[in-house]
PDB file of C-alpha atoms in Angstrom:
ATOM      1  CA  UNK N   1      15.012   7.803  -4.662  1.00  0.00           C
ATOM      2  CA  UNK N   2      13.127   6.426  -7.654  1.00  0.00           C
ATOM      3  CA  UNK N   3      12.314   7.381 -11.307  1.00  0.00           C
ATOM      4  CA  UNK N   4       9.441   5.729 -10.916  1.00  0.00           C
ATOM      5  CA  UNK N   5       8.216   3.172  -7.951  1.00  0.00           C
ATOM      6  CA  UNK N   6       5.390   2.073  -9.934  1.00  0.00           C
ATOM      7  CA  UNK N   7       7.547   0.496 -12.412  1.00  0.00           C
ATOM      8  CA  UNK N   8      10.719  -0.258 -10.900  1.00  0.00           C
ATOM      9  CA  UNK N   9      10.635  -0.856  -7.363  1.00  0.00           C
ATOM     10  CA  UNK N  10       9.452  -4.487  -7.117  1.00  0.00           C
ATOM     11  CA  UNK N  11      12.427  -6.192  -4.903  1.00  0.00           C
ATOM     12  CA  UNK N  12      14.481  -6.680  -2.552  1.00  0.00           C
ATOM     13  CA  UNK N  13      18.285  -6.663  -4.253  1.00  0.00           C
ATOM     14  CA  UNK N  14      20.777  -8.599  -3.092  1.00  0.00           C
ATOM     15  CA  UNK N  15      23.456  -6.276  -3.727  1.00  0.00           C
ATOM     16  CA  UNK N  16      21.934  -3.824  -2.147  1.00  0.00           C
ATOM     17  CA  UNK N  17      21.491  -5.977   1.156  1.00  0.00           C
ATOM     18  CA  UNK N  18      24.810  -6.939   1.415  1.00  0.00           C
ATOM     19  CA  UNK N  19      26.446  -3.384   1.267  1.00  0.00           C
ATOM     20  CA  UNK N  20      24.348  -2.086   3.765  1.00  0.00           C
ATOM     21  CA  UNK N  21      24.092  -4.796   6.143  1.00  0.00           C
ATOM     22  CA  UNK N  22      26.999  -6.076   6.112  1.00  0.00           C
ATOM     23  CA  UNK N  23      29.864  -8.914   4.824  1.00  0.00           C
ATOM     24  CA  UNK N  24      28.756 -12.356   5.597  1.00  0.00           C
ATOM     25  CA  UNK N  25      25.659 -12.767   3.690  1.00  0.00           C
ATOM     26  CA  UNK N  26      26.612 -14.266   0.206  1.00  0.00           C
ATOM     27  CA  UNK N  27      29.564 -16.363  -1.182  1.00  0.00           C
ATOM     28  CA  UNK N  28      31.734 -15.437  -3.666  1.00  0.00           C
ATOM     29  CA  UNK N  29      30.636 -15.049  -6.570  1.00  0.00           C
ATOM     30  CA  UNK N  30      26.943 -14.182  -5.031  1.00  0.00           C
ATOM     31  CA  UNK N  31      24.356 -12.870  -7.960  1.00  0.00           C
ATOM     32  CA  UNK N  32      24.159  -8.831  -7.781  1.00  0.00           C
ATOM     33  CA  UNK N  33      22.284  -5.738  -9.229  1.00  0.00           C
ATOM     34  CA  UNK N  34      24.361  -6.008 -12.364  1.00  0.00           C
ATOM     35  CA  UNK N  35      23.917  -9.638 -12.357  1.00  0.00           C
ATOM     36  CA  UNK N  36      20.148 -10.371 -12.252  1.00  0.00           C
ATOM     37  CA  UNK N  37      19.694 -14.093 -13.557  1.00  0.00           C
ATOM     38  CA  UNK N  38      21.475 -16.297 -10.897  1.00  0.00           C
ATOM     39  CA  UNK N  39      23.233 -19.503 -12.310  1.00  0.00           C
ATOM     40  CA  UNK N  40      22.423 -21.854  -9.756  1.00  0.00           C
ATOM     41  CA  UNK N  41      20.292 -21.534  -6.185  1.00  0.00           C
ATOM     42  CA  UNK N  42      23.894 -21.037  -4.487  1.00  0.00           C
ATOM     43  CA  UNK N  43      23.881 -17.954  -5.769  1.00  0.00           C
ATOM     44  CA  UNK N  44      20.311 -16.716  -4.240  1.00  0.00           C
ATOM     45  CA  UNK N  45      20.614 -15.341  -0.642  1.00  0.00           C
ATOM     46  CA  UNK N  46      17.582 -16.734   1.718  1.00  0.00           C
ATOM     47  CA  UNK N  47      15.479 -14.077   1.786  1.00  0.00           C
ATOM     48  CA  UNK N  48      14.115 -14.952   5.230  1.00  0.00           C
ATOM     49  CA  UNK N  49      18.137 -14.556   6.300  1.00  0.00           C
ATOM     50  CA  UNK N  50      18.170 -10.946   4.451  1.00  0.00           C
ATOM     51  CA  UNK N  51      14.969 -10.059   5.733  1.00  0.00           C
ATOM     52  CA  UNK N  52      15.561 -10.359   9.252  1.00  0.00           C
ATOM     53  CA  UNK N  53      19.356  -9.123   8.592  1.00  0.00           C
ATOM     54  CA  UNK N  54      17.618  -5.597   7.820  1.00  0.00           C
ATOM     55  CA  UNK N  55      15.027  -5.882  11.143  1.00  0.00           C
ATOM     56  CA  UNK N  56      18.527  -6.125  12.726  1.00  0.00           C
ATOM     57  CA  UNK N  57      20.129  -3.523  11.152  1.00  0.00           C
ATOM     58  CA  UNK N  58      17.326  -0.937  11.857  1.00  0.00           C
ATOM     59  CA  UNK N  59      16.831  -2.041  14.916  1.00  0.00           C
ATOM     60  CA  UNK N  60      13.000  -3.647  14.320  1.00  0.00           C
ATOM     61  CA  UNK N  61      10.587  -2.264  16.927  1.00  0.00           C
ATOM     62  CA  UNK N  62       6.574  -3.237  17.687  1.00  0.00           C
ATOM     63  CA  UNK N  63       4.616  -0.989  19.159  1.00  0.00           C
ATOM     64  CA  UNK N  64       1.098  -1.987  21.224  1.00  0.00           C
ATOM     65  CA  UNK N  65      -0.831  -1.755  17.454  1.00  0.00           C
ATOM     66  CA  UNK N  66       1.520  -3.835  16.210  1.00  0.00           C
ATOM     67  CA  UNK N  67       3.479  -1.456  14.043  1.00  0.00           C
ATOM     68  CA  UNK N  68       6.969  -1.836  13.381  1.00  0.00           C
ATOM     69  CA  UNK N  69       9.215   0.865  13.627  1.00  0.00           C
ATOM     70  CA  UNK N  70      13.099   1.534  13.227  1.00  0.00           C
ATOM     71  CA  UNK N  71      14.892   2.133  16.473  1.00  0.00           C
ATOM     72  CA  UNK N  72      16.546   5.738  16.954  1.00  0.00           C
ATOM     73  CA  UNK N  73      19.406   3.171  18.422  1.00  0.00           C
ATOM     74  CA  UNK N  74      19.943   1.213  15.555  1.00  0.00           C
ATOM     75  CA  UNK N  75      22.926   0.677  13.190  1.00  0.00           C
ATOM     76  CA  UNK N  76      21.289   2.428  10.682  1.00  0.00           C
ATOM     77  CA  UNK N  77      20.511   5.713  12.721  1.00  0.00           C
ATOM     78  CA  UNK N  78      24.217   5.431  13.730  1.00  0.00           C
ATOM     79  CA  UNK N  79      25.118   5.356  10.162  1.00  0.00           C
ATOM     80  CA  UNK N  80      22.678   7.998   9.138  1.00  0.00           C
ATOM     81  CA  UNK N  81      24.374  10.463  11.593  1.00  0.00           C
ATOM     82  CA  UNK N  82      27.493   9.994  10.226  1.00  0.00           C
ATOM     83  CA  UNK N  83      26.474  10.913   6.711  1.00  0.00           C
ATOM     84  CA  UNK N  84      24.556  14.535   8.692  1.00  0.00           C
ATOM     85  CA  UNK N  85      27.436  15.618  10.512  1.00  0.00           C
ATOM     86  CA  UNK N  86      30.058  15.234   7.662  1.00  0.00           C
ATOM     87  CA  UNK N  87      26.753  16.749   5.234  1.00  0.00           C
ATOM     88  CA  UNK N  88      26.265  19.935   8.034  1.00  0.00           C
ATOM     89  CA  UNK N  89      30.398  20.549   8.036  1.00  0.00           C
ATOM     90  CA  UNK N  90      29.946  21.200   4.500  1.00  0.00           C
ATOM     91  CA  UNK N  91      27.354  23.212   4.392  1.00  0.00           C
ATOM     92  CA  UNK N  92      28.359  25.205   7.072  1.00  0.00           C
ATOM     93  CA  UNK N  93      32.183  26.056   5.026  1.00  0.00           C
ATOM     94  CA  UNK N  94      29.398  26.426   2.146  1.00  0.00           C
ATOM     95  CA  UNK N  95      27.369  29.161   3.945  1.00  0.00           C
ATOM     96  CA  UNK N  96      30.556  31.114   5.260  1.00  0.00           C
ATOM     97  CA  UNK N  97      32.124  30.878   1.669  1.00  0.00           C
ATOM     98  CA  UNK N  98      28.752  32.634   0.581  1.00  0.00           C
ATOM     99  CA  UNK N  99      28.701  35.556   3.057  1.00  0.00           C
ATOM    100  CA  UNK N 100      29.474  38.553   1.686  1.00  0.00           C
ATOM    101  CA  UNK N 101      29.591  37.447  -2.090  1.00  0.00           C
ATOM    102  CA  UNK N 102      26.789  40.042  -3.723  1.00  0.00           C
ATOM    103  CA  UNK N 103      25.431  38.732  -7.327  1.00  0.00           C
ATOM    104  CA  UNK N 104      26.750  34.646  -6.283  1.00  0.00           C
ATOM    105  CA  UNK N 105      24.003  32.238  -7.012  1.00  0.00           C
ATOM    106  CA  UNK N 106      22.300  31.344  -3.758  1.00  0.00           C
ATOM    107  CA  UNK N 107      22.967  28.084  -2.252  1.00  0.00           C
ATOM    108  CA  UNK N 108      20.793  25.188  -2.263  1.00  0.00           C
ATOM    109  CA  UNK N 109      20.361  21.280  -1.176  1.00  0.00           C
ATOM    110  CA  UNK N 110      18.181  18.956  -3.530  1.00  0.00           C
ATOM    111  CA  UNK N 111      17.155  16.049  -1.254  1.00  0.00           C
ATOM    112  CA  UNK N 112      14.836  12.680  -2.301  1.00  0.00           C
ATOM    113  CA  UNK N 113      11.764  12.182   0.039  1.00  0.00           C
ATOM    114  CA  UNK N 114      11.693   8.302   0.212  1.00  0.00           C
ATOM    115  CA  UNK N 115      14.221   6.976   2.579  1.00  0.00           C
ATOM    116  CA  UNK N 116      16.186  10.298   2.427  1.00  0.00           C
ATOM    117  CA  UNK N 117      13.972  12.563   4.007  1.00  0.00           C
ATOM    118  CA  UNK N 118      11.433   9.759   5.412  1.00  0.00           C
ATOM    119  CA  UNK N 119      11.494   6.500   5.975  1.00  0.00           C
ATOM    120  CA  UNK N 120       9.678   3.505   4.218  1.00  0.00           C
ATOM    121  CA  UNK N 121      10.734   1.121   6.495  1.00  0.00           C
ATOM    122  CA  UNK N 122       7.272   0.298   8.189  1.00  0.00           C
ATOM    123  CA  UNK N 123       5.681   0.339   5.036  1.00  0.00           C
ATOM    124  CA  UNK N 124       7.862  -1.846   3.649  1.00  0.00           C
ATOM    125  CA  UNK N 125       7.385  -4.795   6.112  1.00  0.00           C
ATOM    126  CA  UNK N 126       3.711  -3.983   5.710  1.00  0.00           C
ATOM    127  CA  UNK N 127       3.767  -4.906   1.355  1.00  0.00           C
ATOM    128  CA  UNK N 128       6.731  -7.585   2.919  1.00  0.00           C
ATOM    129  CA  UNK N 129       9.430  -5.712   0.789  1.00  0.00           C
ATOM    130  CA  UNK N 130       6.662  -6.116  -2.325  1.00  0.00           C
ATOM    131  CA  UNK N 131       5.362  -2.973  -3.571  1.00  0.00           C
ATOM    132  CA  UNK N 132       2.776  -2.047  -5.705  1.00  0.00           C
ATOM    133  CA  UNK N 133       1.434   1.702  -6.918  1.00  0.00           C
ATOM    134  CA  UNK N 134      -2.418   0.149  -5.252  1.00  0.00           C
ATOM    135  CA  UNK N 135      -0.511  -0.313  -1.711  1.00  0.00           C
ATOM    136  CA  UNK N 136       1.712   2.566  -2.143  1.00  0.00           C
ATOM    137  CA  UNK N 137      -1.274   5.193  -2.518  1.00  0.00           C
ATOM    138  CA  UNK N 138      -3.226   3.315   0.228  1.00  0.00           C
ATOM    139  CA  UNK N 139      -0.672   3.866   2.882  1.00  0.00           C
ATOM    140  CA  UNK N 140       0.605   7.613   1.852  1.00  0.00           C
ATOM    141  CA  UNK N 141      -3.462   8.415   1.907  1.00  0.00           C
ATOM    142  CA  UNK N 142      -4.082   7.290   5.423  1.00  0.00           C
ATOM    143  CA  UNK N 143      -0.652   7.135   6.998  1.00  0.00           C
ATOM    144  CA  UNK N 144       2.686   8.944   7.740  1.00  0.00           C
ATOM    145  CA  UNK N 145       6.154   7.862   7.575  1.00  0.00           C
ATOM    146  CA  UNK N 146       8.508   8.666   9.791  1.00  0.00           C
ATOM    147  CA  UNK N 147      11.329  11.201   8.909  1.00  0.00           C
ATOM    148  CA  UNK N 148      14.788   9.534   8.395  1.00  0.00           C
ATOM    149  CA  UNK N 149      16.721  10.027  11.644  1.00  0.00           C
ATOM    150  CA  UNK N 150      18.101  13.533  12.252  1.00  0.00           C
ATOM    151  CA  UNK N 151      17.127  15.062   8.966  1.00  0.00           C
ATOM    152  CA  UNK N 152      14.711  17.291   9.887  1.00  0.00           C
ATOM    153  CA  UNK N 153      16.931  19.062  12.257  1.00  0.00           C
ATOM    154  CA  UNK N 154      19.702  18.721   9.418  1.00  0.00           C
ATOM    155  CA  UNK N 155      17.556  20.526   6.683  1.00  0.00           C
ATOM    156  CA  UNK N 156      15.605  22.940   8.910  1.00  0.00           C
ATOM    157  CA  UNK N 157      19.177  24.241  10.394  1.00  0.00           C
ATOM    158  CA  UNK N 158      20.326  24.704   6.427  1.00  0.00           C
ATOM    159  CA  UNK N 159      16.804  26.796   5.800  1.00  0.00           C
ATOM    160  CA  UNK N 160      17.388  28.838   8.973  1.00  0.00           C
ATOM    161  CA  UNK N 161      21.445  29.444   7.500  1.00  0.00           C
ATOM    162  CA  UNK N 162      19.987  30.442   3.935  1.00  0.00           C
ATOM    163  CA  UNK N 163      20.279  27.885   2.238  1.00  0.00           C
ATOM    164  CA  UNK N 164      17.468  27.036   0.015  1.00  0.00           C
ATOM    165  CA  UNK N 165      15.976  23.433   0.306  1.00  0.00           C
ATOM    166  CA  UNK N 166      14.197  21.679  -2.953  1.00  0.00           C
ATOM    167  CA  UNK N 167      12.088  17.974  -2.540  1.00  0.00           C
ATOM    168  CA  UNK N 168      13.145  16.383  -5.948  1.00  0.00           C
ATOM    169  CA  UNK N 169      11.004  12.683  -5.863  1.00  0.00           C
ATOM    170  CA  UNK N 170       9.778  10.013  -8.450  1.00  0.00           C
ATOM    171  CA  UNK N 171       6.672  10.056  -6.488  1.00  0.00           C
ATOM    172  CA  UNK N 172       3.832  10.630  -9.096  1.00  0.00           C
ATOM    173  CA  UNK N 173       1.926  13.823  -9.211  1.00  0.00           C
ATOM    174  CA  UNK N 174      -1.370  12.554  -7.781  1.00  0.00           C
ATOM    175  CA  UNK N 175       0.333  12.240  -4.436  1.00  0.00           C
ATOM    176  CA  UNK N 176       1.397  15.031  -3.800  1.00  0.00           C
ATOM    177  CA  UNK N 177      -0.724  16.126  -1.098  1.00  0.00           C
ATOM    178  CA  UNK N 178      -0.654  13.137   0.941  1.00  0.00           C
ATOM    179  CA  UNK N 179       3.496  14.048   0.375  1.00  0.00           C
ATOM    180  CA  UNK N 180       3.247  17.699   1.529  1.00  0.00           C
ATOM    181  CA  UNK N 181       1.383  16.737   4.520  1.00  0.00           C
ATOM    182  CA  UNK N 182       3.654  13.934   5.563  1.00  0.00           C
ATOM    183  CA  UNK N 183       7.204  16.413   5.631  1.00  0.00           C
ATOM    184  CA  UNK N 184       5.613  19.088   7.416  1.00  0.00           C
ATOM    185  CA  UNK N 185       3.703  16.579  10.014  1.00  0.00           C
ATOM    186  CA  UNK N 186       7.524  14.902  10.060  1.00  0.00           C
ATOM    187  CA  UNK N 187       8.789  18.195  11.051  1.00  0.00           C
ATOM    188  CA  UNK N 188      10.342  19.683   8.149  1.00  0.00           C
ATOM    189  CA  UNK N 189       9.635  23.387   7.952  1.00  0.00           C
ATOM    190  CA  UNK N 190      10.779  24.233   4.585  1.00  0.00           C
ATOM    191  CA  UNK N 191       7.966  25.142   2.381  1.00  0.00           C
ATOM    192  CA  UNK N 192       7.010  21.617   0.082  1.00  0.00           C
ATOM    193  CA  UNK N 193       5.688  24.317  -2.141  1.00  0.00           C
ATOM    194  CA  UNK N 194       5.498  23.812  -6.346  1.00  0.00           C
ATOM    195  CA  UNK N 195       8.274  25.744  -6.052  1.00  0.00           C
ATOM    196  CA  UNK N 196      10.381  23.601  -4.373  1.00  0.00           C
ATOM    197  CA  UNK N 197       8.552  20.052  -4.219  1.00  0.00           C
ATOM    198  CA  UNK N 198       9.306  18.215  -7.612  1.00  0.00           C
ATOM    199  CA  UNK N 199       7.314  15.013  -8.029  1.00  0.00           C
ATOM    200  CA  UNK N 200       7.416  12.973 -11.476  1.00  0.00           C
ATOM    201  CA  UNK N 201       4.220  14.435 -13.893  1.00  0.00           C
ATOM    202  CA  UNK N 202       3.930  11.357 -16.858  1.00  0.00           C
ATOM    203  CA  UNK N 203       0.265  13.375 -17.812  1.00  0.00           C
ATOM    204  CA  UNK N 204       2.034  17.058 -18.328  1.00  0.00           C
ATOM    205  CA  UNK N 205       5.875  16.485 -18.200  1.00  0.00           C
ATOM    206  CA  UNK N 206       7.483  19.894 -17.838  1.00  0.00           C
ATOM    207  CA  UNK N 207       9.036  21.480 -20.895  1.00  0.00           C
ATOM    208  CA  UNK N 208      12.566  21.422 -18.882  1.00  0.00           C
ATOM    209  CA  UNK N 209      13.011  17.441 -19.502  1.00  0.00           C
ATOM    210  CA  UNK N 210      13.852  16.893 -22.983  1.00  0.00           C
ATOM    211  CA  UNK N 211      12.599  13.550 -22.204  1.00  0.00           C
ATOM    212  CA  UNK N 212       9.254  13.815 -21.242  1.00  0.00           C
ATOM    213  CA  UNK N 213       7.292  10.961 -19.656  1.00  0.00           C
ATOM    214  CA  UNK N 214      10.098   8.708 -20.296  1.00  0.00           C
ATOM    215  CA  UNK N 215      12.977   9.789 -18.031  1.00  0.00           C
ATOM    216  CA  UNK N 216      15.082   7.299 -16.704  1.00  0.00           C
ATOM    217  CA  UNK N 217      15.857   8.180 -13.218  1.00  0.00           C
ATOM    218  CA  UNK N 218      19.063   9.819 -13.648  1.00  0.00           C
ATOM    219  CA  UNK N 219      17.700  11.801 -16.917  1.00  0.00           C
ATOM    220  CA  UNK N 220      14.938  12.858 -14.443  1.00  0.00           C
ATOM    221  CA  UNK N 221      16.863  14.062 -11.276  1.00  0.00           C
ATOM    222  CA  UNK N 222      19.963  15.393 -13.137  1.00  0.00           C
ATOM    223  CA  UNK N 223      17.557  17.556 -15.725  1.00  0.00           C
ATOM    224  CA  UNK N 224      15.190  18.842 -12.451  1.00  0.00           C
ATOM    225  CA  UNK N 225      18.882  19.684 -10.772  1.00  0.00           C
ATOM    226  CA  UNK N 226      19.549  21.703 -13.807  1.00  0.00           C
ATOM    227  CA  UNK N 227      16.170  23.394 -13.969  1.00  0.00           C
ATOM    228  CA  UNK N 228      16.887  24.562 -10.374  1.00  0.00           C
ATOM    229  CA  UNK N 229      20.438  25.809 -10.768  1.00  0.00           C
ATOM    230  CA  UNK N 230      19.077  27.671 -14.312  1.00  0.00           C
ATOM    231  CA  UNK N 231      16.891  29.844 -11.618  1.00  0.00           C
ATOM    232  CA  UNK N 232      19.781  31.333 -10.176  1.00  0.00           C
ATOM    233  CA  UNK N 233      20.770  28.519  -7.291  1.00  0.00           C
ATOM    234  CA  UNK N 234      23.413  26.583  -7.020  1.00  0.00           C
ATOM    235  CA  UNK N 235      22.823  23.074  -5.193  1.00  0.00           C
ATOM    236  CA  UNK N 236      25.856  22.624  -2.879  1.00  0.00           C
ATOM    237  CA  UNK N 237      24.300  19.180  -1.465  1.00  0.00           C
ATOM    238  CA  UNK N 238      22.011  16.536  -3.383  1.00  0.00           C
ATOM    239  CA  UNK N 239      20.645  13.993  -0.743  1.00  0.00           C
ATOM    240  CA  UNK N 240      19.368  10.429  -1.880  1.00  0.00           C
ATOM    241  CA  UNK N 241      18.959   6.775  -1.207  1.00  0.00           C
ATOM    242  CA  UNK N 242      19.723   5.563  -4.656  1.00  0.00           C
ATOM    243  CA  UNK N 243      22.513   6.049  -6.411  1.00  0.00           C
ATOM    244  CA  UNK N 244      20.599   7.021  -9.517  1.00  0.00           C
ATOM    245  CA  UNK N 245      19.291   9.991  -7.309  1.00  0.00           C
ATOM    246  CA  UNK N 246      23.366  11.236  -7.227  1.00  0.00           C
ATOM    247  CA  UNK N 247      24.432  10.815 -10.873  1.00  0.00           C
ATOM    248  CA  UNK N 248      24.141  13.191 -13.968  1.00  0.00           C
ATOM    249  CA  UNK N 249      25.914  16.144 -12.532  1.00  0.00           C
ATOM    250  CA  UNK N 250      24.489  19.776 -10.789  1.00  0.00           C
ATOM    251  CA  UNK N 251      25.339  18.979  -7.105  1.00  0.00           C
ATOM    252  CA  UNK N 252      28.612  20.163  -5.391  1.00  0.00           C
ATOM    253  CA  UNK N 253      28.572  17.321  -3.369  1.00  0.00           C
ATOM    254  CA  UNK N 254      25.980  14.203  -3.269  1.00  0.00           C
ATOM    255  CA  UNK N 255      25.678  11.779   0.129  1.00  0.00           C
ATOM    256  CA  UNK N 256      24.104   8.421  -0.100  1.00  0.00           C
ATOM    257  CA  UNK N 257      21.673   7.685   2.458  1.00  0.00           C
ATOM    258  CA  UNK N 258      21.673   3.813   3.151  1.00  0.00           C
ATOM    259  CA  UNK N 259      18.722   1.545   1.788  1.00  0.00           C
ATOM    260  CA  UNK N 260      19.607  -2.189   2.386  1.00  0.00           C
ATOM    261  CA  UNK N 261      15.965  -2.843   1.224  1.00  0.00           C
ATOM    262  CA  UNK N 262      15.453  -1.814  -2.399  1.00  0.00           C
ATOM    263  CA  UNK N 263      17.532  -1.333  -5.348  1.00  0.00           C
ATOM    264  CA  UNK N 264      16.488   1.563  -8.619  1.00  0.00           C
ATOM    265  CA  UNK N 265      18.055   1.959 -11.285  1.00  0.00           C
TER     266      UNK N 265
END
């Protein structure tokens, strides 16, 4: 998902809103991701209106503690499982175009961890849609997030058909553990391993980035791609919320998960 959520994740964008929950929301004309600095109020959408637009559209749900979670029922589940089965059709021409072929790079998916392999959605409501690195770390310490609907089953079938899986995040360093222990208590039984967990290092930025500590997200994801394929894989799938997750190349084919609530460049 993100380059870095410390930085960059600090809103809900408009654009984003609209293509995921739907026509209706803003006028013609309405101010987007690419246009930042609305010209007059017209232009703003009422965030009360979006917010409760995306409790609709992921089917808001309150259990006894008072938790909200997204509903297995929901548009956005429905939408989600879409993406899956046309993702596992793929893979599975992918894994019988691989049988047999001795010496062929071994396949592999690349997939994002926030809102592509779990889901920020009760968090979110928690920070109300405002995040900050302080709230972030106090939630992944003490609390999991649920896994984004049907993707464990997705990636654990494309393990069990040889295909290797890889965890490429902007997630810093520092929380990784708290990460590890979230997929596997989510249900995903690929190893999170340093071999196949990436998470963004600003201290000790591996040698493979020509750009260091200041990757842009698409410099980042693209360059850790690369660094996978160079040991002898080749990713057939890249998975991600953000669009910047997709770009810069080394992925067969890329699917967009759908985030209505947050926007990275």
């Amino acid at each position: 998902m993100q380059l870095s959520l410390a930085s960059k994740r600090a809103r809900i964008v408009a654009a984003g809103a609209a293509l995921a929950v739907g026509a209706g929301l803003y006028t013609a004309g309405a101010a987007g991701a690419e246009h930042s600095v609305p010209r007059t109020d017209k232009e703003i959408p009422n965030l009360t209106k979006v917010t409760d637009k995306i409790k609709a559209y992921y089917g808001d749900t309150v259990d006894k503690n008072g938790q909200h979670y997204a509903s297995p029922d929901s548009n956005y589940a429905k939408q989600v499982a879409d993406i899956e089965k046309k993702a596992k059709a793929q893979l599975e021409k992918a894994v019988k175009n691989q049988s047999g072929k001795k010496g062929a790079p071994k396949p592999a998916i690349v997939l994002d961890v926030d809102d592509t392999t779990l889901l920020t959605y009760n968090y979110e409501l928690q920070v109300g849609f405002h995040f900050t690195p302080e709230s972030q770390d106090a939630y992944l310490k003490s609390t999991d997030m649920a896994p984004v609907f049907g993707m464990p089953q997705l990636v654990n079938w494309a393990k069990d058909k040889g295909i290797e899986v890889f965890f490429v995040t902007g997630r810093d360093e520092h929380q990784r553990d708290w990460s590890v222990r979230n997929l596997k208590n989510a249900g995903y039984k690929p190893a999170a391993d340093t071999a196949h967990f990436f998470l963004k290092n600003k201290k000790t930025p591996p040698a493979y980035l020509p750009c260091g500590a200041k990757c842009t997200t698409v410099e980042y994801k693209a360059g850790t791609r690369k660094h996978i394929e160079s040991q002898g894989y080749r990713i057939v799938a890249n998975f991600g919320d953000q669009h910047s997750d997709l770009q810069g190349g080394y992925a067969q084919h890329t699917y967009k998960l759908p985030n209505p609530m947050y926007f990275l460049p």
